[in-house]
Coordinates of C-alpha atoms in Angstrom, one line a residue:
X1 CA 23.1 11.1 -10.6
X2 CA 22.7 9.8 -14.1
X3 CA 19.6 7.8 -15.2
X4 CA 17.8 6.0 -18.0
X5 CA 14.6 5.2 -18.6
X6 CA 13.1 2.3 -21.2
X7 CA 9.0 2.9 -21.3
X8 CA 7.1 -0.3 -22.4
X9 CA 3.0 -0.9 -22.7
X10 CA 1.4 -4.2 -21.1
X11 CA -2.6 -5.2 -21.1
X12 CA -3.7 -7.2 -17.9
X13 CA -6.7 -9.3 -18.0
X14 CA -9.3 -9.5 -15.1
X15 CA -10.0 -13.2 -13.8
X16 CA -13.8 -11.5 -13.6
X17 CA -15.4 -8.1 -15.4
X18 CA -15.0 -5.5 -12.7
X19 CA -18.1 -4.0 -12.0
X20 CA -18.7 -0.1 -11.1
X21 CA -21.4 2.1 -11.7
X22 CA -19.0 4.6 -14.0
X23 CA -18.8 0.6 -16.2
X24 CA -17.1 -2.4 -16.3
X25 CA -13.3 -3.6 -16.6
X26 CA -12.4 -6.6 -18.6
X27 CA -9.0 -5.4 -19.6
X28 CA -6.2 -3.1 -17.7
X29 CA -3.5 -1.4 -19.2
X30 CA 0.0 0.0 -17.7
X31 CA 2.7 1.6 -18.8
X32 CA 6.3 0.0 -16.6
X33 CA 9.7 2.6 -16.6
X34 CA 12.5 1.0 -15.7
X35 CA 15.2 3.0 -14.2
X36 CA 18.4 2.1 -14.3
X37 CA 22.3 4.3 -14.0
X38 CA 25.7 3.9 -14.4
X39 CA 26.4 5.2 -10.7
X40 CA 24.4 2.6 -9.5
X41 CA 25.5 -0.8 -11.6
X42 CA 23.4 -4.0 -11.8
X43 CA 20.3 -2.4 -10.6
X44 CA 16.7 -1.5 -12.1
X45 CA 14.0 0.4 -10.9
X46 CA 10.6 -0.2 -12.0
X47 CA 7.5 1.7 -11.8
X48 CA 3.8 1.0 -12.9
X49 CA 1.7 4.0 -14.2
X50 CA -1.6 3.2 -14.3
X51 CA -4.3 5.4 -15.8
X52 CA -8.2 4.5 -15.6
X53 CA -10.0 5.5 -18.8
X54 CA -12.6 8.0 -18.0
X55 CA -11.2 8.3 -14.3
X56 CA -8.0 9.3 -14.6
X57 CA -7.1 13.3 -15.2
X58 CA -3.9 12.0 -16.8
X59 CA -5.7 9.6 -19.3
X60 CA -4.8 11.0 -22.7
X61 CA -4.7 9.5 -26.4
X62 CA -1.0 10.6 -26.3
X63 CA -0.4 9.3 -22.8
X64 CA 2.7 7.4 -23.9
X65 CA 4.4 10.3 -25.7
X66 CA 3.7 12.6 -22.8
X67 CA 5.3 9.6 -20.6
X68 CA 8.0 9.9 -22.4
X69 CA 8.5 13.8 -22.2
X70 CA 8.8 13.6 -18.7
X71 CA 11.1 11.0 -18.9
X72 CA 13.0 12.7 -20.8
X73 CA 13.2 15.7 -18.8
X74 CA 14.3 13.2 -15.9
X75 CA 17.1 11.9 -17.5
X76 CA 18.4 15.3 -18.4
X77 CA 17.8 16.8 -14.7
X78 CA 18.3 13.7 -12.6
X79 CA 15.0 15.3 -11.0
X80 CA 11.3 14.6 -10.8
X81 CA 9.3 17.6 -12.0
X82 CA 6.8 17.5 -9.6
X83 CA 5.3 21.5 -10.7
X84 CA 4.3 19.9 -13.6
X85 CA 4.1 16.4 -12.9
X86 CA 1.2 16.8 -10.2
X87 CA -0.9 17.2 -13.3
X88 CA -0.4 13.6 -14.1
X89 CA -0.3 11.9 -11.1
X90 CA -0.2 8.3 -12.6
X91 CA 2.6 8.6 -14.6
X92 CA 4.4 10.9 -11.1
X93 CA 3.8 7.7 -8.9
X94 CA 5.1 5.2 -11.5
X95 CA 8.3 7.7 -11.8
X96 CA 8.2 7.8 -8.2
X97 CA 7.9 4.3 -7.9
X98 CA 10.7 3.4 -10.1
X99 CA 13.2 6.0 -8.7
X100 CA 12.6 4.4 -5.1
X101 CA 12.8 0.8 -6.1
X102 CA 16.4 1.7 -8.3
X103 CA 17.7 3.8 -4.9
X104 CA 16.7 0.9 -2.7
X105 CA 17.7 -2.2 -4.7
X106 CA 14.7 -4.4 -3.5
X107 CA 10.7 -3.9 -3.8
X108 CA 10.8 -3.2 -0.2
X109 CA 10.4 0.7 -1.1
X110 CA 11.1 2.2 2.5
X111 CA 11.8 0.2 5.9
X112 CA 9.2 -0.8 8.0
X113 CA 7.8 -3.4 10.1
X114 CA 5.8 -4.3 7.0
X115 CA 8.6 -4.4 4.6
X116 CA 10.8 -6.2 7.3
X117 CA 8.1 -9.1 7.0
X118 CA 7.5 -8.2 10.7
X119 CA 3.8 -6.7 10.4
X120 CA 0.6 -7.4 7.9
X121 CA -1.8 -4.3 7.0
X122 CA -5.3 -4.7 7.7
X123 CA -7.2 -4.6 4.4
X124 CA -11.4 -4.6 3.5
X125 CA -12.6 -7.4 1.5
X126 CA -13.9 -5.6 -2.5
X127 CA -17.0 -7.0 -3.5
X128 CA -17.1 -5.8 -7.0
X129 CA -20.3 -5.0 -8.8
X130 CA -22.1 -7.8 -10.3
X131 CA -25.8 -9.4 -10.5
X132 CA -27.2 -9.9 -7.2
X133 CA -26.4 -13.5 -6.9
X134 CA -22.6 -12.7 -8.0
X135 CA -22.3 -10.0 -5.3
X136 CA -24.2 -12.1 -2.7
X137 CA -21.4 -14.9 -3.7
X138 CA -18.4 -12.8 -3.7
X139 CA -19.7 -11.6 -0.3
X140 CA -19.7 -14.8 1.2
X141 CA -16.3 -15.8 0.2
X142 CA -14.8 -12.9 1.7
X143 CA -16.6 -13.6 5.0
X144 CA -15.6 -17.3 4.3
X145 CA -12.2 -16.0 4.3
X146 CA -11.8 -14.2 6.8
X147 CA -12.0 -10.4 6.0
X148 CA -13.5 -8.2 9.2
X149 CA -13.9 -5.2 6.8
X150 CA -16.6 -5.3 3.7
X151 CA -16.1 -3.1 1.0
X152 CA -19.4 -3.1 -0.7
X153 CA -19.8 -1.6 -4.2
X154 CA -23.2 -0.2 -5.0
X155 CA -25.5 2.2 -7.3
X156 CA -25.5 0.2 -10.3
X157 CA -28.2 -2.3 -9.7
X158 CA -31.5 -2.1 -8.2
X159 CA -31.3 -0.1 -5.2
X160 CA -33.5 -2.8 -3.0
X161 CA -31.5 -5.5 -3.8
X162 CA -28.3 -3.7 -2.7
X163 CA -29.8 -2.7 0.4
X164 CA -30.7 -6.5 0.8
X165 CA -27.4 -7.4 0.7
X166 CA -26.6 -4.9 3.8
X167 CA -29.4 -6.3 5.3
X168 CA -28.3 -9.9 4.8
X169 CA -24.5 -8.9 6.3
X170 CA -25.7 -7.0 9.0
X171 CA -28.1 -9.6 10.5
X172 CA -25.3 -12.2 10.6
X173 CA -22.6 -9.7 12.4
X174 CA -22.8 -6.9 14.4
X175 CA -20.8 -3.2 13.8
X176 CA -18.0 -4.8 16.4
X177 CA -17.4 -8.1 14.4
X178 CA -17.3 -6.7 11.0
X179 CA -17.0 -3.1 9.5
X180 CA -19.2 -2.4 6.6
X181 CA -18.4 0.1 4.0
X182 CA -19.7 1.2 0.9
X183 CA -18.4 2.9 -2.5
X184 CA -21.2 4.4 -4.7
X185 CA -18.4 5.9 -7.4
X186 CA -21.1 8.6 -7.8
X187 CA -23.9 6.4 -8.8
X188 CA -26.7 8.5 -6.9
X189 CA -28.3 11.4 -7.9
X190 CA -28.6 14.6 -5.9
X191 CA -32.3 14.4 -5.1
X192 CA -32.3 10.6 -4.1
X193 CA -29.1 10.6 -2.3
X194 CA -30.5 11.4 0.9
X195 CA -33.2 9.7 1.1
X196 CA -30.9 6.4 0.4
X197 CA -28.6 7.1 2.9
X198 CA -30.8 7.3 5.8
X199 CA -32.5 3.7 4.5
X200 CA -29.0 2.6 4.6
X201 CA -28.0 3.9 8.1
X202 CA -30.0 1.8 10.3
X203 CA -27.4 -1.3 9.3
X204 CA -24.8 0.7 10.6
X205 CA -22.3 1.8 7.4
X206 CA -18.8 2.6 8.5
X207 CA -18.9 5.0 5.6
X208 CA -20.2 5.7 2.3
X209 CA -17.7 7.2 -0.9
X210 CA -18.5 9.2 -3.2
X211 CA -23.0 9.3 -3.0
X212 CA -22.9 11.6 -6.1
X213 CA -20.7 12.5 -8.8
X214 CA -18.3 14.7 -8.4
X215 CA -18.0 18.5 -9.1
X216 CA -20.9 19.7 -7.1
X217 CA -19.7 20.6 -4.6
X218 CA -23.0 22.4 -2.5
X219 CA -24.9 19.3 -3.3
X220 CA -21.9 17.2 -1.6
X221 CA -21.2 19.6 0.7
X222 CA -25.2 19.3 2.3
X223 CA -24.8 15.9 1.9
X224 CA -22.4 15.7 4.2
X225 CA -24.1 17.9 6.8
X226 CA -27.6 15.8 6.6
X227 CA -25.7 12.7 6.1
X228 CA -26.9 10.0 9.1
X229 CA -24.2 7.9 7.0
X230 CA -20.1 9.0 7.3
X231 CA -19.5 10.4 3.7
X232 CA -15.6 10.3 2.4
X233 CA -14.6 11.8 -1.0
X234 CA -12.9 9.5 -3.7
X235 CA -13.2 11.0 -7.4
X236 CA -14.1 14.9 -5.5
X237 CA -10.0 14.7 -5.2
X238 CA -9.3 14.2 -8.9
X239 CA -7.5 16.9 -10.8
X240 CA -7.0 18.5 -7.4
X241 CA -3.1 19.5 -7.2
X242 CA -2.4 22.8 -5.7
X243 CA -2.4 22.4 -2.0
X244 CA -3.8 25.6 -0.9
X245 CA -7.0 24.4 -3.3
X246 CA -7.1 21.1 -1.3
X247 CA -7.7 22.3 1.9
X248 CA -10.2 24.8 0.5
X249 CA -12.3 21.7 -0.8
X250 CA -11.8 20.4 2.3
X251 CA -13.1 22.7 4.1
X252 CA -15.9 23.7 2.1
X253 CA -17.2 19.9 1.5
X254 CA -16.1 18.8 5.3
X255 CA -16.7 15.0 4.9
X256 CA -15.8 12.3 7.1
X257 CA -12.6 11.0 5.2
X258 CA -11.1 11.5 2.1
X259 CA -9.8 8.0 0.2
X260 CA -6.4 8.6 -1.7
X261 CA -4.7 6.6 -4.3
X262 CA -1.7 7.7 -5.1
X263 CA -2.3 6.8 -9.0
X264 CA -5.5 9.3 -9.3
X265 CA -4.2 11.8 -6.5
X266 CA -0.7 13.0 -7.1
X267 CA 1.8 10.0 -6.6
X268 CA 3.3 10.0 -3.3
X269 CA 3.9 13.1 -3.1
X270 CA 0.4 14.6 -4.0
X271 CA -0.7 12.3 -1.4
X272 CA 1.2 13.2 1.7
X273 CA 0.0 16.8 0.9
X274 CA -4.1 15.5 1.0
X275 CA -3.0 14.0 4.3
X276 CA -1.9 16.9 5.6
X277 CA -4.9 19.0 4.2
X278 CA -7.2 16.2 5.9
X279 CA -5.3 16.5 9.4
X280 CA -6.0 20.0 9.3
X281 CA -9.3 20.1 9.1
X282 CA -9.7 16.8 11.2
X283 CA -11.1 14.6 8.5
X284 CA -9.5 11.1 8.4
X285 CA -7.9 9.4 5.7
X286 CA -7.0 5.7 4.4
X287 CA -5.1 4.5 1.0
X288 CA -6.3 2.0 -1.9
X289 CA -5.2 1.1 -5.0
X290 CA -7.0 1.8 -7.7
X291 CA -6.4 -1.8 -10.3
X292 CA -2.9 -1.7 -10.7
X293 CA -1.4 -4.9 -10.6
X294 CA 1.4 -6.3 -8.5
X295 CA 4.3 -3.9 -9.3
X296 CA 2.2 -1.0 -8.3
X297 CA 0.0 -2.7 -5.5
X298 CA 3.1 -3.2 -3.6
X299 CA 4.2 0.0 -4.1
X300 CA 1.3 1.7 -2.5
X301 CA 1.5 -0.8 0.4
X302 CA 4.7 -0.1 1.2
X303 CA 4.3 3.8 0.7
X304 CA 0.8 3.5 2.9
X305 CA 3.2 1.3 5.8
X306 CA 6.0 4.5 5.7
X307 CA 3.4 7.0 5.9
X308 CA 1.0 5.9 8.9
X309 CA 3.6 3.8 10.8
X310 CA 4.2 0.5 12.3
X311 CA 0.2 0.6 14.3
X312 CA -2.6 0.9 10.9
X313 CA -5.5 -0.7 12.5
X314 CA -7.8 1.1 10.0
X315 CA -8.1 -1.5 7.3
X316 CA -7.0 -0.2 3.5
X317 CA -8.0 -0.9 0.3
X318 CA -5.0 -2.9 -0.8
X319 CA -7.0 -6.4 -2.1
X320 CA -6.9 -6.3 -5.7
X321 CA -3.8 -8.2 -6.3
X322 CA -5.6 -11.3 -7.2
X323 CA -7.7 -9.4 -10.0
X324 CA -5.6 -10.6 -13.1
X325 CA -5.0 -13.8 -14.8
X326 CA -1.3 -12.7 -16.3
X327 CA -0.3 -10.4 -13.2
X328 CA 3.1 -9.5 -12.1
X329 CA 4.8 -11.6 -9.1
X330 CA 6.1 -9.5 -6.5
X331 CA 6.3 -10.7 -2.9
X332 CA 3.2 -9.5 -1.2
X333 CA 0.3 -11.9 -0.3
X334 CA -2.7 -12.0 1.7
X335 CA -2.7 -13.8 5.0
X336 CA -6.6 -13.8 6.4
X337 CA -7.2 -10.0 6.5
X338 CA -4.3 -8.6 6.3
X339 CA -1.2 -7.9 3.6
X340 CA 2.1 -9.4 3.7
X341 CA 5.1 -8.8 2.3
X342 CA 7.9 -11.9 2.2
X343 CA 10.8 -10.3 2.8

């Protein structure tokens, strides 16, 4: 099959800075390819790729030209590369991305009870980094509307006040009425990571990503076996692509769960294989997005819906499609806790 491929730029703009400890996001910018051929007339395919300065493997000064190189090769093959494109997994997915939505002819990527309109996916509520009364605010509005699954960012401000925060959640519901997690993006250091964690379990954490930064892997790795706390790997996986390596890590590291996005961990494809490398070393998995907006939000939803099946009662990180004041529409909205899709 014949394609071609048209490459354009666009700059998002949060509604509020996003708050981690690697920084803070005010902007977001994405690269869209739309698809289209001749041997399927009066339909386009578009895909978002969506790099994270100083996250991404992919994130290059010459990111568009090298965009364009692969979509060049694509045209010529009618193929995805993905020997080489693994490398640069954000620009994979939104190549991915667009080839699905051009071979389907709607946003509903692959057919499910989701894409159907039949069945929501259970998603965590993101509180994003902030001051103390800014977290403690966004907290409440995701209790106030109705989330059973916290996602609580933390190491970047003071460490009691954080733990306050747990506190303050934990005293108002128990483990059954709502699941707390948390997401350090690294923010500890090795020699107060443990000690942290075990002032942390007695509020009973769901899980913790990413205590320390990643690359050290016999720091993470005892971590994870003096742990009281669930630990699951987030930015370990970056720049990870050859399978056999994967499960290696895995095995190695042996956390709780591993959280993939398919724009920092190989596209689709990249991602079925971590799956796989989790399963076989029994280590449980979920999917988030990682700030794209709408177009690649969806995307991921409807690629986490083919890949775990009609039944996902483990909540994913899909929430961030509110994030932007100029976002794309597509037809996906939150409902309570969960993520629909009007089909």
């Amino acid at each position: 099959m014949r394609y071609s491929a048209n490459i354009s730029p666009r700059t998002f703009h949060f509604k509020e800075p996003a708050g981690t400890s690697r920084g803070v996001y005010t902007t977001r910018k994405s690269w869209f390819i739309e698809l289209t051929s001749p041997d399927l007339p009066g339909r386009k395919g578009v895909g978002e790729c969506a790099p994270l300065p100083d996250l991404s493997c992919d994130y290059t000064p010459d990111y568009a030209d090298k965009l364009r190189e692969f979509c060049d090769g694509f045209e010529r093959s009618g193929e995805i590369d993905y020997a080489n494109m693994l490398e640069y997994p954000s620009m994979l997915f939104g190549l991915e991305t667009a080839l699905a939505h051009l071979k389907a002819g709607t946003t509903a990527l692959f057919d499910t009870p989701f894409s159907r309109g039949r069945k929501g996916i259970p998603i965590n509520g993101l509180v994003w980094m902030g001051t103390y009364e800014d977290m403690l605010a966004r907290m409440e509005d995701k209790i106030s509307k109705g989330f059973r699954c916290i996602k609580l960012k933390v190491g970047a401000i003071n460490f009691e006040k954080e733990l306050d925060l747990v506190k303050r959640l934990r005293e108002r519901f128990t483990p059954s009425e709502m699941e707390l997690r948390l997401d350090a993006n690294g923010g500890f250091t090795p020699d107060d990571a443990l000690y942290k964690l075990e002032l942390l379990s007695q509020y009973s954490i769901h899980s913790i990503e990413q205590p320390i930064k990643p690359h050290q892997w016999g720091h993470m790795a005892q971590l994870c076996r003096e742990s009281p706390l669930p630990i699951a790997l987030d930015e370990e996986l970056i720049g990870i692509s050859d399978t056999s390596m994967m499960g290696y890590m895995l095995n190695i590291i042996k956390p709780a769960y591993i959280i993939l996005k398919p724009s920092l961990h190989g596209g689709m494809y990249g991602t079925c294989k971590w799956i796989e490398a989790a399963r076989a070393n029994g280590i449980g998995t979920w999917i988030t997005s990682a700030l794209e907006s709408n177009v690649g939000l969806n995307a991921i939803a409807q690629f986490a819906a083919h890949v775990y099946g009609p039944d996902i009662s483990h909540p994913q990180g899909l929430g961030t499609g509110q994030l932007f004041t100029d976002n794309v529409d597509m037809p996906i909205e939150i409902k309570g806790d969960e993520l629909f899709y009007n089909a």
